[in-house]
Amino acid sequence: MKKRRFIAKGHLIDSGILTQTLNTIIVEGADYEIIEFKVGKTNDQESVLEIDLICETEEQIQALSPKLIQFGSYEKMTPEAVFKNAPADKCVPEDFYSTTNHRTEVFHEQKWHQVASQRMDAVIVLEKDGFVCVKLRDVKKGDKVLCSSDSVRVFPPARERGSGDFSFMSGDVSSERSADFVISKLAAELIKMKEKKEKVIVVPGPVVVHSGGSRAFSALVREGFFGGVLGSNAIAVHDIESVFFGTSLGVCQKTGKPANEGHKNHMRAINRINLCGSIKNAVEQNVLTRGIMYEIVKSGIPFCLAGSIRDDGPLPETVTDMIEAQAQYAKICEGASMVIMLSTMLHAIGTGNMIPSWVKTVCIDINPAVVTKLADRGSGQSIGIVSDVGLLLKTLAEKCVPGFK
């Protein structure tokens, strides 16, 4: 029998890491022996597990070890990191290490080093200034690429404990709990983060406009609750359409009935912005005088409108190069403490793939499957709220913005 000793530290019990680790070993047909287990008895104390992985062959150990490492375990006798040169641009050695979105360290020159720009589905490159996550497409020939997971340590986010505050590790996705209670907690969190000048990114879908949430969303932007906006061509087009013509997708927002020739209103909106040269110019020329995009431009916060194959127009500011749009999304997300996703499955999942697991995420959608799908993509600290986004934004604005009705 072959053995390899691992250590795990953290809130191992209430985070489920202990159960995942032991179950994985058994499911994979291996065995284990717990050498030592110290249980953290308070919120501030970590548990420490020392365990021997027991396998029939060295090959089985090699196959199972990476799975334990992804749960936050690391080898007690951690080997030095192995780096191999990238054979060509956008190419890496076959045994490259593929990153998670959890905080990661690499054992190099007899000590642990933290990895920068953490995100999932990247490789780790050793640069002059340290270790950094790099997308495969950005790898250059000759880059020193980390290979194998043996010298890696990851830190899955711990479940928030104790005080009963807004808990981002609860894993709740339900339409049955009190939405008003959750919104109150979210409002309190936003107010606190604004006071601390923490960065909150919002990812709105066009449903924000269709469901009547534009005024509330605009108020939250105007009052400085958001530090960046990531969206699509559609959210901007229908916001501007609603300002110019009072319709969204050609439907009158006051009556809920299709407007006469309303089907072309979004194209008329794009045309009017094109005549101004850009959304920013339309604001400066007093052509666009209110609405979501107006408030975003006036506030000066960064935004990116990512295009898609379905876009009409698109608007001048829409980024139609997907690689460039991804880069702009990632840049705006840097340093974020929270990301709020509002009824936009693809943009929400795309953003979730770019941010590290310690960034708090709030996903709001009328479809529970969308909220669950985001959690399944690896967002470590997430809360799912199943609700109509328009009504939720109105309630949120009432709790955050003095005098909003």
Short mmCIF file of C-alpha atoms in Angstrom, two decimals:
data_model
loop_
_atom_site.label_atom_id
_atom_site.label_comp_id
_atom_site.label_asym_id
_atom_site.label_seq_id
_atom_site.Cartn_x
_atom_site.Cartn_y
_atom_site.Cartn_z
CA MET A 1 0.00 0.00 0.00
CA LYS A 2 1.14 3.54 -0.81
CA LYS A 3 0.69 6.48 1.56
CA ARG A 4 0.84 10.24 1.28
CA ARG A 5 0.20 12.61 4.18
CA PHE A 6 -1.99 15.69 3.79
CA ILE A 7 -2.86 18.65 6.03
CA ALA A 8 -6.04 20.71 5.91
CA LYS A 9 -6.79 23.87 7.89
CA GLY A 10 -9.87 26.03 8.27
CA HIS A 11 -13.52 25.72 9.30
CA LEU A 12 -13.50 22.15 8.03
CA ILE A 13 -16.69 20.91 9.66
CA ASP A 14 -19.33 23.58 9.02
CA SER A 15 -17.96 24.32 5.52
CA GLY A 16 -18.39 20.65 4.58
CA ILE A 17 -14.73 20.30 3.58
CA LEU A 18 -14.10 17.41 5.99
CA THR A 19 -17.07 15.45 4.63
CA GLN A 20 -16.08 16.14 1.01
CA THR A 21 -12.53 15.03 1.64
CA LEU A 22 -13.37 11.75 3.37
CA ASN A 23 -16.21 10.88 0.99
CA THR A 24 -14.02 11.50 -2.05
CA ILE A 25 -11.35 9.15 -0.75
CA ILE A 26 -13.85 6.34 -0.18
CA VAL A 27 -15.70 6.88 -3.47
CA GLU A 28 -12.40 6.67 -5.34
CA GLY A 29 -11.74 3.25 -3.79
CA ALA A 30 -8.93 4.41 -1.49
CA ASP A 31 -8.63 4.55 2.29
CA TYR A 32 -7.45 7.02 4.91
CA GLU A 33 -6.10 7.21 8.42
CA ILE A 34 -6.67 10.32 10.53
CA ILE A 35 -3.37 11.04 12.26
CA GLU A 36 -4.56 14.13 14.15
CA PHE A 37 -7.67 16.29 14.20
CA LYS A 38 -7.84 19.49 16.23
CA VAL A 39 -11.32 21.02 16.26
CA GLY A 40 -11.65 24.81 16.32
CA LYS A 41 -14.07 25.56 19.14
CA THR A 42 -14.73 29.27 18.44
CA ASN A 43 -15.44 31.40 15.39
CA ASP A 44 -11.82 32.54 15.32
CA GLN A 45 -10.24 29.11 15.71
CA GLU A 46 -9.48 26.94 12.71
CA SER A 47 -9.64 23.17 12.73
CA VAL A 48 -6.50 21.29 11.67
CA LEU A 49 -6.62 17.86 10.04
CA GLU A 50 -3.61 15.63 9.40
CA ILE A 51 -4.50 12.57 7.36
CA ASP A 52 -2.79 9.77 5.49
CA LEU A 53 -4.17 8.95 2.05
CA ILE A 54 -3.78 5.19 1.53
CA CYS A 55 -3.90 3.72 -1.98
CA GLU A 56 -2.97 0.44 -3.62
CA THR A 57 -0.75 2.04 -6.24
CA GLU A 58 1.26 5.21 -6.77
CA GLU A 59 -0.86 5.90 -9.84
CA GLN A 60 -4.00 5.98 -7.69
CA ILE A 61 -2.36 8.47 -5.32
CA GLN A 62 -1.35 10.63 -8.27
CA ALA A 63 -4.93 10.60 -9.55
CA LEU A 64 -6.58 11.30 -6.18
CA SER A 65 -4.18 13.89 -4.76
CA PRO A 66 -5.36 16.76 -7.03
CA LYS A 67 -8.94 16.25 -5.87
CA LEU A 68 -7.93 16.64 -2.21
CA ILE A 69 -5.87 19.70 -3.08
CA GLN A 70 -8.95 21.34 -4.59
CA PHE A 71 -10.65 20.97 -1.20
CA GLY A 72 -7.82 22.93 0.42
CA SER A 73 -5.59 20.06 1.56
CA TYR A 74 -1.86 20.16 0.85
CA GLU A 75 0.95 17.66 1.18
CA LYS A 76 2.82 17.76 4.47
CA MET A 77 6.07 17.21 2.57
CA THR A 78 5.17 19.57 -0.25
CA PRO A 79 7.56 19.31 -3.20
CA GLU A 80 9.06 22.30 -4.96
CA ALA A 81 6.96 23.77 -7.73
CA VAL A 82 7.78 22.52 -11.21
CA PHE A 83 7.79 25.01 -14.08
CA LYS A 84 8.06 24.26 -17.78
CA ASN A 85 8.42 26.69 -20.65
CA ALA A 86 5.39 27.34 -22.85
CA PRO A 87 6.22 25.74 -26.23
CA ALA A 88 4.40 28.45 -28.22
CA ASP A 89 2.01 31.37 -27.85
CA LYS A 90 -1.34 30.21 -26.43
CA CYS A 91 0.13 26.76 -25.73
CA VAL A 92 1.26 25.15 -22.46
CA PRO A 93 2.75 21.80 -21.42
CA GLU A 94 0.26 18.94 -21.20
CA ASP A 95 0.56 18.62 -17.42
CA PHE A 96 -0.23 22.30 -16.68
CA TYR A 97 -2.12 23.21 -13.51
CA SER A 98 -5.59 24.64 -14.19
CA THR A 99 -6.67 27.17 -11.57
CA THR A 100 -9.81 27.44 -9.47
CA ASN A 101 -11.34 30.74 -8.33
CA HIS A 102 -10.13 30.15 -4.76
CA ARG A 103 -7.20 31.98 -3.23
CA THR A 104 -4.11 29.99 -4.20
CA GLU A 105 -0.52 29.64 -3.02
CA VAL A 106 2.45 27.92 -4.68
CA PHE A 107 5.34 26.29 -2.80
CA HIS A 108 8.55 27.63 -4.32
CA GLU A 109 12.05 28.00 -2.85
CA GLN A 110 10.90 26.44 0.43
CA LYS A 111 8.04 28.85 1.13
CA TRP A 112 4.46 29.56 0.06
CA HIS A 113 3.74 32.40 -2.39
CA GLN A 114 0.31 33.86 -3.09
CA VAL A 115 -0.92 33.94 -6.69
CA ALA A 116 -2.17 37.24 -8.11
CA SER A 117 -5.19 37.93 -10.37
CA GLN A 118 -6.96 34.81 -9.12
CA ARG A 119 -9.62 33.38 -11.42
CA MET A 120 -10.80 29.99 -12.60
CA ASP A 121 -9.73 28.22 -15.80
CA ALA A 122 -6.33 29.89 -16.05
CA VAL A 123 -2.71 28.76 -15.74
CA ILE A 124 -0.14 30.00 -13.23
CA VAL A 125 2.91 31.72 -14.67
CA LEU A 126 6.08 32.65 -12.78
CA GLU A 127 6.95 36.24 -13.61
CA LYS A 128 9.59 38.63 -12.27
CA ASP A 129 7.18 40.04 -9.69
CA GLY A 130 5.75 36.68 -8.60
CA PHE A 131 3.02 34.25 -9.56
CA VAL A 132 0.01 35.30 -11.61
CA CYS A 133 -3.05 33.66 -13.20
CA VAL A 134 -2.93 33.97 -16.98
CA LYS A 135 -5.60 32.99 -19.48
CA LEU A 136 -4.44 30.39 -22.01
CA ARG A 137 -4.87 32.83 -24.87
CA ASP A 138 -2.47 35.28 -23.17
CA VAL A 139 0.38 32.79 -22.65
CA LYS A 140 3.55 33.66 -24.57
CA LYS A 141 6.21 31.27 -25.83
CA GLY A 142 8.82 30.72 -23.13
CA ASP A 143 6.55 31.64 -20.18
CA LYS A 144 7.33 29.59 -17.07
CA VAL A 145 4.10 27.63 -16.53
CA LEU A 146 3.33 25.75 -13.30
CA CYS A 147 2.84 22.03 -13.90
CA SER A 148 0.99 19.54 -11.66
CA SER A 149 -0.95 20.41 -8.51
CA ASP A 150 1.49 18.84 -6.03
CA SER A 151 2.96 22.20 -4.96
CA VAL A 152 -0.38 24.04 -4.82
CA ARG A 153 -2.48 25.04 -1.84
CA VAL A 154 -5.99 26.47 -2.31
CA PHE A 155 -8.21 28.19 0.25
CA PRO A 156 -11.95 27.54 -0.25
CA PRO A 157 -13.98 30.36 1.35
CA ALA A 158 -15.24 29.65 4.85
CA ARG A 159 -18.87 29.85 5.82
CA GLU A 160 -19.67 33.09 7.62
CA ARG A 161 -20.30 32.32 11.27
CA GLY A 162 -21.96 33.71 14.32
CA SER A 163 -23.82 36.98 14.31
CA GLY A 164 -26.72 36.16 12.02
CA ASP A 165 -25.72 38.82 9.49
CA PHE A 166 -26.24 38.42 5.76
CA SER A 167 -24.64 34.99 5.23
CA PHE A 168 -23.11 34.46 1.81
CA MET A 169 -22.33 30.79 2.33
CA SER A 170 -25.88 29.76 3.17
CA GLY A 171 -26.42 28.28 -0.28
CA ASP A 172 -30.10 29.21 -0.17
CA VAL A 173 -31.93 29.33 -3.48
CA SER A 174 -35.61 29.48 -2.73
CA SER A 175 -38.71 31.38 -3.76
CA GLU A 176 -40.40 30.49 -0.46
CA ARG A 177 -38.38 32.51 2.04
CA SER A 178 -39.28 36.13 2.82
CA ALA A 179 -37.94 38.30 0.00
CA ASP A 180 -38.46 41.44 2.10
CA PHE A 181 -36.17 40.06 4.81
CA VAL A 182 -33.44 39.25 2.29
CA ILE A 183 -33.78 42.66 0.59
CA SER A 184 -33.51 44.39 3.98
CA LYS A 185 -30.29 42.50 4.65
CA LEU A 186 -28.96 43.32 1.18
CA ALA A 187 -29.82 47.00 1.66
CA ALA A 188 -28.01 47.07 4.99
CA GLU A 189 -25.00 45.40 3.37
CA LEU A 190 -24.95 47.93 0.51
CA ILE A 191 -25.18 50.89 2.88
CA LYS A 192 -22.34 49.49 4.97
CA MET A 193 -20.18 48.85 1.91
CA LYS A 194 -20.83 52.36 0.59
CA GLU A 195 -19.72 53.83 3.91
CA LYS A 196 -16.53 51.75 3.78
CA LYS A 197 -15.99 52.75 0.13
CA GLU A 198 -15.99 49.11 -0.94
CA LYS A 199 -16.50 48.40 -4.63
CA VAL A 200 -19.82 46.91 -5.73
CA ILE A 201 -20.27 45.82 -9.36
CA VAL A 202 -23.74 45.35 -10.85
CA VAL A 203 -24.60 43.19 -13.87
CA PRO A 204 -28.09 44.17 -15.11
CA GLY A 205 -30.06 42.50 -17.87
CA PRO A 206 -32.69 44.23 -20.04
CA VAL A 207 -35.37 42.73 -17.79
CA VAL A 208 -34.50 45.57 -15.40
CA VAL A 209 -36.09 47.90 -17.96
CA HIS A 210 -38.89 45.57 -19.08
CA SER A 211 -40.02 44.98 -15.47
CA GLY A 212 -40.11 48.65 -14.53
CA GLY A 213 -36.95 48.72 -12.43
CA SER A 214 -35.17 51.50 -14.33
CA ARG A 215 -36.04 54.36 -11.98
CA ALA A 216 -34.95 52.43 -8.89
CA PHE A 217 -31.76 51.25 -10.58
CA SER A 218 -31.01 54.80 -11.72
CA ALA A 219 -31.46 56.08 -8.17
CA LEU A 220 -29.01 53.52 -6.80
CA VAL A 221 -26.44 54.53 -9.44
CA ARG A 222 -26.98 58.24 -8.73
CA GLU A 223 -26.52 57.73 -4.97
CA GLY A 224 -23.16 56.02 -5.49
CA PHE A 225 -23.95 52.45 -4.49
CA PHE A 226 -22.26 50.92 -7.55
CA GLY A 227 -18.63 51.17 -8.65
CA GLY A 228 -19.06 49.65 -12.08
CA VAL A 229 -21.72 48.31 -14.47
CA LEU A 230 -21.38 45.29 -16.76
CA GLY A 231 -24.14 44.71 -19.25
CA SER A 232 -25.18 44.07 -22.81
CA ASN A 233 -26.14 46.19 -25.76
CA ALA A 234 -29.76 45.33 -24.94
CA ILE A 235 -29.86 46.88 -21.44
CA ALA A 236 -28.63 50.19 -22.85
CA VAL A 237 -30.84 50.10 -25.96
CA HIS A 238 -34.06 49.43 -24.08
CA ASP A 239 -33.20 51.91 -21.34
CA ILE A 240 -32.71 54.63 -23.95
CA GLU A 241 -35.84 53.48 -25.84
CA SER A 242 -37.88 53.84 -22.65
CA VAL A 243 -36.55 57.37 -22.08
CA PHE A 244 -37.21 58.55 -25.64
CA PHE A 245 -40.47 56.77 -26.40
CA GLY A 246 -41.90 55.38 -23.15
CA THR A 247 -41.70 51.82 -24.45
CA SER A 248 -39.55 48.77 -23.83
CA LEU A 249 -39.46 46.23 -26.66
CA GLY A 250 -42.24 48.29 -28.16
CA VAL A 251 -44.55 47.81 -25.16
CA CYS A 252 -45.88 50.94 -23.47
CA GLN A 253 -44.53 51.02 -19.92
CA LYS A 254 -47.61 52.80 -18.59
CA THR A 255 -50.35 50.66 -20.13
CA GLY A 256 -48.53 47.39 -20.80
CA LYS A 257 -49.93 47.38 -24.33
CA PRO A 258 -47.99 47.30 -27.62
CA ALA A 259 -47.49 50.84 -28.93
CA ASN A 260 -48.37 51.74 -32.52
CA GLU A 261 -45.30 50.78 -34.58
CA GLY A 262 -43.53 50.29 -31.26
CA HIS A 263 -41.53 47.41 -32.71
CA LYS A 264 -39.17 49.93 -34.33
CA ASN A 265 -38.66 52.13 -31.27
CA HIS A 266 -35.44 50.43 -30.19
CA MET A 267 -34.03 51.05 -33.68
CA ARG A 268 -35.12 54.68 -33.49
CA ALA A 269 -33.30 54.92 -30.16
CA ILE A 270 -30.09 53.50 -31.65
CA ASN A 271 -30.39 55.86 -34.61
CA ARG A 272 -30.77 58.91 -32.38
CA ILE A 273 -27.69 57.93 -30.35
CA ASN A 274 -25.72 57.30 -33.55
CA LEU A 275 -26.58 60.83 -34.70
CA CYS A 276 -25.02 62.11 -31.46
CA GLY A 277 -21.95 59.93 -31.95
CA SER A 278 -22.17 58.10 -28.62
CA ILE A 279 -24.22 57.72 -25.45
CA LYS A 280 -21.83 60.08 -23.67
CA ASN A 281 -22.28 62.71 -26.37
CA ALA A 282 -26.05 62.32 -26.14
CA VAL A 283 -25.86 63.10 -22.42
CA GLU A 284 -23.53 66.07 -22.94
CA GLN A 285 -25.78 67.42 -25.73
CA ASN A 286 -28.87 67.13 -23.46
CA VAL A 287 -30.44 64.65 -25.88
CA LEU A 288 -30.47 61.90 -23.25
CA THR A 289 -31.58 63.53 -20.01
CA ARG A 290 -32.49 60.66 -17.67
CA GLY A 291 -32.45 56.90 -17.28
CA ILE A 292 -29.89 54.23 -16.41
CA MET A 293 -27.26 55.12 -19.03
CA TYR A 294 -27.67 58.82 -18.27
CA GLU A 295 -26.94 58.23 -14.58
CA ILE A 296 -24.00 55.93 -15.37
CA VAL A 297 -22.41 58.55 -17.64
CA LYS A 298 -23.08 61.40 -15.19
CA SER A 299 -21.65 59.40 -12.27
CA GLY A 300 -18.45 58.64 -14.16
CA ILE A 301 -18.34 55.00 -13.04
CA PRO A 302 -16.77 52.53 -15.49
CA PHE A 303 -19.09 50.41 -17.61
CA CYS A 304 -18.85 47.91 -20.42
CA LEU A 305 -21.57 46.89 -22.86
CA ALA A 306 -20.65 43.51 -24.33
CA GLY A 307 -22.15 42.72 -27.71
CA SER A 308 -23.69 39.48 -28.93
CA ILE A 309 -24.81 37.90 -32.18
CA ARG A 310 -28.38 39.11 -31.55
CA ASP A 311 -27.58 42.82 -31.30
CA ASP A 312 -29.35 45.45 -33.38
CA GLY A 313 -27.17 48.43 -34.11
CA PRO A 314 -25.28 48.06 -31.88
CA LEU A 315 -24.82 51.27 -29.90
CA PRO A 316 -21.49 53.10 -30.40
CA GLU A 317 -20.14 52.13 -26.96
CA THR A 318 -20.95 48.42 -27.37
CA VAL A 319 -17.81 46.27 -27.51
CA THR A 320 -18.30 43.73 -30.28
CA ASP A 321 -14.90 42.03 -29.88
CA MET A 322 -15.63 39.32 -27.27
CA ILE A 323 -12.01 39.03 -26.14
CA GLU A 324 -11.83 42.78 -25.59
CA ALA A 325 -15.20 42.74 -23.80
CA GLN A 326 -13.95 39.99 -21.47
CA ALA A 327 -10.83 42.04 -20.73
CA GLN A 328 -12.89 45.13 -19.93
CA TYR A 329 -15.24 43.12 -17.71
CA ALA A 330 -12.28 41.67 -15.81
CA LYS A 331 -10.66 45.10 -15.43
CA ILE A 332 -13.82 46.63 -13.97
CA CYS A 333 -14.19 43.68 -11.58
CA GLU A 334 -10.72 44.20 -10.10
CA GLY A 335 -10.92 44.97 -6.40
CA ALA A 336 -14.65 44.30 -6.16
CA SER A 337 -16.10 43.22 -2.82
CA MET A 338 -19.53 42.30 -4.19
CA VAL A 339 -21.17 41.61 -7.56
CA ILE A 340 -24.95 41.90 -7.95
CA MET A 341 -26.43 40.07 -10.95
CA LEU A 342 -29.88 41.08 -12.14
CA SER A 343 -31.76 38.71 -14.45
CA THR A 344 -29.06 38.09 -17.04
CA MET A 345 -27.93 34.47 -17.08
CA LEU A 346 -25.09 34.59 -19.62
CA HIS A 347 -23.53 37.83 -18.39
CA ALA A 348 -23.94 36.71 -14.77
CA ILE A 349 -22.20 33.37 -15.38
CA GLY A 350 -19.53 35.06 -17.49
CA THR A 351 -18.80 37.53 -14.71
CA GLY A 352 -18.87 34.77 -12.11
CA ASN A 353 -16.13 32.98 -14.05
CA MET A 354 -13.92 36.07 -13.86
CA ILE A 355 -14.04 36.83 -10.16
CA PRO A 356 -12.32 35.03 -7.28
CA SER A 357 -14.40 33.00 -4.85
CA TRP A 358 -14.07 35.46 -1.98
CA VAL A 359 -16.07 38.13 -3.84
CA LYS A 360 -19.64 38.11 -2.53
CA THR A 361 -22.24 37.57 -5.24
CA VAL A 362 -25.98 38.18 -5.22
CA CYS A 363 -27.92 36.63 -8.11
CA ILE A 364 -31.51 37.79 -8.59
CA ASP A 365 -33.74 36.08 -11.14
CA ILE A 366 -37.34 34.98 -11.46
CA ASN A 367 -36.08 31.57 -12.64
CA PRO A 368 -34.58 29.44 -9.83
CA ALA A 369 -32.57 27.43 -12.38
CA VAL A 370 -30.53 30.53 -13.29
CA VAL A 371 -29.60 31.16 -9.67
CA THR A 372 -28.66 27.53 -9.14
CA LYS A 373 -26.62 27.44 -12.35
CA LEU A 374 -24.50 30.36 -11.16
CA ALA A 375 -23.75 28.61 -7.87
CA ASP A 376 -22.82 25.46 -9.80
CA ARG A 377 -20.26 27.44 -11.78
CA GLY A 378 -18.14 27.84 -8.67
CA SER A 379 -19.17 31.12 -7.08
CA GLY A 380 -18.07 30.46 -3.52
CA GLN A 381 -19.91 33.17 -1.57
CA SER A 382 -23.30 33.58 -3.17
CA ILE A 383 -26.89 34.31 -2.28
CA GLY A 384 -29.69 33.53 -4.70
CA ILE A 385 -32.90 35.53 -4.61
CA VAL A 386 -35.80 34.25 -6.69
CA SER A 387 -37.90 37.33 -7.35
CA ASP A 388 -39.21 39.77 -9.93
CA VAL A 389 -36.23 42.07 -10.43
CA GLY A 390 -38.32 45.21 -10.99
CA LEU A 391 -40.19 44.90 -7.71
CA LEU A 392 -37.01 43.94 -5.87
CA LEU A 393 -35.11 46.97 -7.15
CA LYS A 394 -37.96 49.29 -6.13
CA THR A 395 -37.94 47.88 -2.60
CA LEU A 396 -34.16 48.01 -2.45
CA ALA A 397 -34.11 51.66 -3.53
CA GLU A 398 -36.74 52.52 -0.92
CA LYS A 399 -34.49 51.08 1.78
CA CYS A 400 -31.22 52.57 0.46
CA VAL A 401 -32.15 55.95 -1.03
CA PRO A 402 -33.73 58.53 1.32
CA GLY A 403 -37.02 59.83 -0.05
CA PHE A 404 -37.32 57.30 -2.88
CA LYS A 405 -40.90 56.23 -3.56
#
